[in-house]
Amino acid sequence: MNEQHVDYAAVFQAMPGMVALLTPDLVYVDVNEDFARLAGRSRAQLVGRYIFDAFPENPNDPAAAGMRETEASMLRVVTSGERDTMALLRYDIEDSERPGHWQEHFWSPVNAPVPGPDGQVALIVHRVEEITSLIRARGGPGGTTQAARLEAELYTRSRELQEVNERLRKAHARERKVALALQAAMLPTPSPVGDHRAAVRYRPAVGGLNVCGDWYDLVGLPGDRMAVAVGDVVGNGLSAACVMGQLRSALSAATLVADGPAQALDALGLYARSVEGAESSTAATTFIDWSSHTLTYSSAGHPPPALLTPGGAVVFLDGATDPPLGARPEHLPRPQATASFDDGATLVMYTDGLIERRTEDIDAGLARLANSLGRRGQDDPETLADSLLADLLNTDGNTDDTALVVLRL
């Protein structure tokens, strides 16, 4: 069947309702026919102009907030890459034929992103529904008073909603900033591990609440040994960062005195029961012994570590998987397993943000990880860590934070 050619420029112009395209700098690229007609401006008067030069705010209205709120919404779209629906908005328009005369208008705007080839926001779709006639509707005896009262109530409540949403956004932004600073302080670059090269990474979720629950740790042990751990706290924000710090410190201390990874996770599980917000967190830890060329590992509900052999094969260390911390009603000893490795192998430990996507089974994510490791396994740990993040994190923006450790054995 022959594919029919679609003239998208004609489709855009014929779209019902007011639709405009703007650059991330808020300059008009195009407007459809309804936009030009209802806004009282020709397409030539708008294209290439900054939005607030084309539509300045009413200087006679000291309470006017339309310009500030519209700009904030559009910049949120550019920053987050997500659609932003605004509350009812009053934005008066100057009569193009009578300068200095302003016409009262009410609008219901939606702003949406159009990504470019690099995944960044290239354009903003600005769709507006003009609802002045609805707000100004009158009808029946006594209707004028009733309609005026309804209009005032609707406008007041929409303004309150917009202000509450803005306060919530600012509060979340402050908490996110503090939580990320705390996370960075508690996840420093690891100390040198002898002749063995290691790389660590932490990537917060993009534009979301789900940040600061993931962590990693590297602990030197007596002899030619060390332990590597990763974990994921249920929850988000500042509280998750605080719980993460407690669990990371507790496991680090337990690792120094435990006989093996299972005993270390046993101690962490008992500790997690006493920390609010820690239960059902996941963790995995691997003890590395270079003298015997063995890895001893245990997992508490966490995705399995990956071992890349010098020959390019990928083995998932899934022989000692147990429920998350504090998930059992009674305490039971955790299992552990041992695998051997050759010089030049690579251990990769990570949190679920690297492999999981909400619309698919975890096996698909593990297969992507194995494929990426098989193709890039000869890279040094720093390059490999960056390559794994580039290959595996969702191109639309990771919705969960991610911790990653890459260690050349």
Short mmCIF file of C-alpha atoms in Angstrom, two decimals, residues 138-294:
data_model
loop_
_atom_site.label_atom_id
_atom_site.label_comp_id
_atom_site.label_asym_id
_atom_site.label_seq_id
_atom_site.Cartn_x
_atom_site.Cartn_y
_atom_site.Cartn_z
CA ARG A 138 -25.24 35.66 31.75
CA GLY A 139 -28.80 34.36 31.71
CA GLY A 140 -32.31 34.75 33.23
CA PRO A 141 -33.74 37.06 35.87
CA GLY A 142 -31.16 37.64 38.56
CA GLY A 143 -28.62 35.82 36.42
CA THR A 144 -26.22 38.75 36.25
CA THR A 145 -25.55 38.70 39.99
CA GLN A 146 -25.28 34.93 40.12
CA ALA A 147 -22.96 34.75 37.08
CA ALA A 148 -20.74 37.51 38.44
CA ARG A 149 -20.47 35.68 41.73
CA LEU A 150 -19.64 32.41 39.96
CA GLU A 151 -17.03 34.14 37.77
CA ALA A 152 -15.31 35.72 40.74
CA GLU A 153 -15.28 32.42 42.64
CA LEU A 154 -13.91 30.47 39.68
CA TYR A 155 -11.20 33.03 38.99
CA THR A 156 -10.19 33.28 42.66
CA ARG A 157 -10.00 29.51 43.09
CA SER A 158 -7.95 29.05 39.93
CA ARG A 159 -5.48 31.72 41.08
CA GLU A 160 -5.20 30.03 44.47
CA LEU A 161 -4.57 26.68 42.77
CA GLN A 162 -1.88 28.19 40.59
CA GLU A 163 -0.17 29.77 43.59
CA VAL A 164 -0.32 26.53 45.60
CA ASN A 165 1.17 24.61 42.67
CA GLU A 166 3.96 27.14 42.37
CA ARG A 167 4.76 26.90 46.09
CA LEU A 168 4.81 23.11 45.85
CA ARG A 169 7.19 23.25 42.88
CA LYS A 170 9.54 25.60 44.74
CA ALA A 171 9.40 23.47 47.90
CA HIS A 172 10.17 20.35 45.89
CA ALA A 173 13.03 22.09 44.09
CA ARG A 174 14.56 23.15 47.43
CA GLU A 175 14.21 19.64 48.91
CA ARG A 176 15.65 18.06 45.78
CA LYS A 177 18.65 20.41 45.89
CA VAL A 178 19.34 19.66 49.57
CA ALA A 179 18.84 15.91 49.07
CA LEU A 180 21.22 15.81 46.10
CA ALA A 181 23.85 17.77 48.05
CA LEU A 182 23.52 15.31 50.95
CA GLN A 183 23.69 12.39 48.51
CA ALA A 184 26.88 13.74 46.93
CA ALA A 185 28.49 14.22 50.33
CA MET A 186 27.73 10.64 51.34
CA LEU A 187 28.81 9.08 48.04
CA PRO A 188 32.36 10.33 47.57
CA THR A 189 34.85 9.05 45.02
CA PRO A 190 36.28 5.79 46.42
CA SER A 191 39.85 5.51 47.69
CA PRO A 192 42.36 3.76 45.41
CA VAL A 193 41.98 -0.02 45.38
CA GLY A 194 45.58 -0.96 44.74
CA ASP A 195 46.29 -1.93 41.16
CA HIS A 196 42.59 -2.45 40.48
CA ARG A 197 40.76 0.29 38.61
CA ALA A 198 37.26 1.24 39.70
CA ALA A 199 34.67 3.75 38.51
CA VAL A 200 31.54 4.88 40.35
CA ARG A 201 28.54 6.85 39.13
CA TYR A 202 25.34 8.27 40.58
CA ARG A 203 22.62 9.72 38.35
CA PRO A 204 19.46 11.23 39.88
CA ALA A 205 16.09 10.82 38.25
CA VAL A 206 15.37 13.53 35.68
CA GLY A 207 12.79 16.09 36.75
CA GLY A 208 11.11 13.81 39.24
CA LEU A 209 10.71 13.09 42.94
CA ASN A 210 12.30 9.66 42.80
CA VAL A 211 15.84 10.68 43.82
CA CYS A 212 18.41 10.02 46.51
CA GLY A 213 17.61 6.47 47.58
CA ASP A 214 20.43 4.69 45.70
CA TRP A 215 23.96 4.23 47.00
CA TYR A 216 27.25 2.40 46.54
CA ASP A 217 30.22 1.60 48.77
CA LEU A 218 33.71 0.10 48.47
CA VAL A 219 35.36 -1.19 51.65
CA GLY A 220 38.94 -2.42 51.98
CA LEU A 221 39.32 -5.70 53.89
CA PRO A 222 42.37 -7.38 55.47
CA GLY A 223 44.64 -9.15 53.02
CA ASP A 224 44.19 -8.81 49.27
CA ARG A 225 40.44 -8.39 49.64
CA MET A 226 37.72 -5.78 49.40
CA ALA A 227 33.93 -5.55 49.42
CA VAL A 228 31.66 -3.73 46.95
CA ALA A 229 28.02 -2.96 47.75
CA VAL A 230 25.07 -1.20 46.18
CA GLY A 231 21.62 -0.52 47.60
CA ASP A 232 18.27 1.12 46.95
CA VAL A 233 16.04 2.72 49.60
CA VAL A 234 12.27 2.73 49.16
CA GLY A 235 11.14 6.36 49.15
CA ASN A 236 12.55 9.56 47.74
CA GLY A 237 13.88 12.99 48.52
CA LEU A 238 15.57 14.13 51.70
CA SER A 239 14.14 11.33 53.87
CA ALA A 240 15.43 8.68 51.44
CA ALA A 241 18.88 10.32 51.39
CA CYS A 242 19.01 10.19 55.20
CA VAL A 243 17.96 6.52 55.32
CA MET A 244 20.45 5.75 52.56
CA GLY A 245 23.27 7.25 54.62
CA GLN A 246 22.31 5.18 57.66
CA LEU A 247 22.13 1.91 55.74
CA ARG A 248 25.35 2.55 53.84
CA SER A 249 27.24 3.30 57.06
CA ALA A 250 25.74 0.30 58.84
CA LEU A 251 26.67 -2.11 56.04
CA SER A 252 30.17 -0.67 55.82
CA ALA A 253 30.67 -1.30 59.55
CA ALA A 254 29.14 -4.78 59.38
CA THR A 255 31.35 -5.67 56.40
CA LEU A 256 34.52 -5.04 58.43
CA VAL A 257 33.58 -7.60 61.10
CA ALA A 258 31.42 -10.10 59.21
CA ASP A 259 32.67 -13.49 58.01
CA GLY A 260 31.08 -12.93 54.61
CA PRO A 261 28.47 -10.99 52.66
CA ALA A 262 25.51 -13.01 53.97
CA GLN A 263 26.40 -12.24 57.57
CA ALA A 264 26.88 -8.56 56.70
CA LEU A 265 23.41 -8.40 55.12
CA ASP A 266 21.98 -10.28 58.12
CA ALA A 267 23.23 -7.52 60.38
CA LEU A 268 21.96 -4.84 57.99
CA GLY A 269 18.52 -6.46 57.89
CA LEU A 270 18.25 -6.45 61.68
CA TYR A 271 19.37 -2.82 61.77
CA ALA A 272 16.87 -1.82 59.04
CA ARG A 273 13.99 -2.95 61.26
CA SER A 274 14.85 -0.14 63.68
CA VAL A 275 15.17 2.62 61.03
CA GLU A 276 11.94 4.24 59.85
CA GLY A 277 11.72 4.06 56.08
CA ALA A 278 14.43 1.39 55.73
CA GLU A 279 12.33 -1.77 55.56
CA SER A 280 11.91 -3.30 52.10
CA SER A 281 15.07 -1.56 50.90
CA THR A 282 17.32 -3.73 48.72
CA ALA A 283 21.07 -4.30 48.77
CA ALA A 284 23.72 -6.53 47.26
CA THR A 285 27.30 -7.00 48.43
CA THR A 286 30.26 -8.88 46.97
CA PHE A 287 33.46 -9.83 48.77
CA ILE A 288 36.42 -10.02 46.38
CA ASP A 289 39.47 -12.15 47.21
CA TRP A 290 42.30 -11.69 44.72
CA SER A 291 44.49 -14.32 46.38
CA SER A 292 41.96 -17.05 45.61
CA HIS A 293 40.36 -15.30 42.60
CA THR A 294 36.88 -15.71 44.05
#
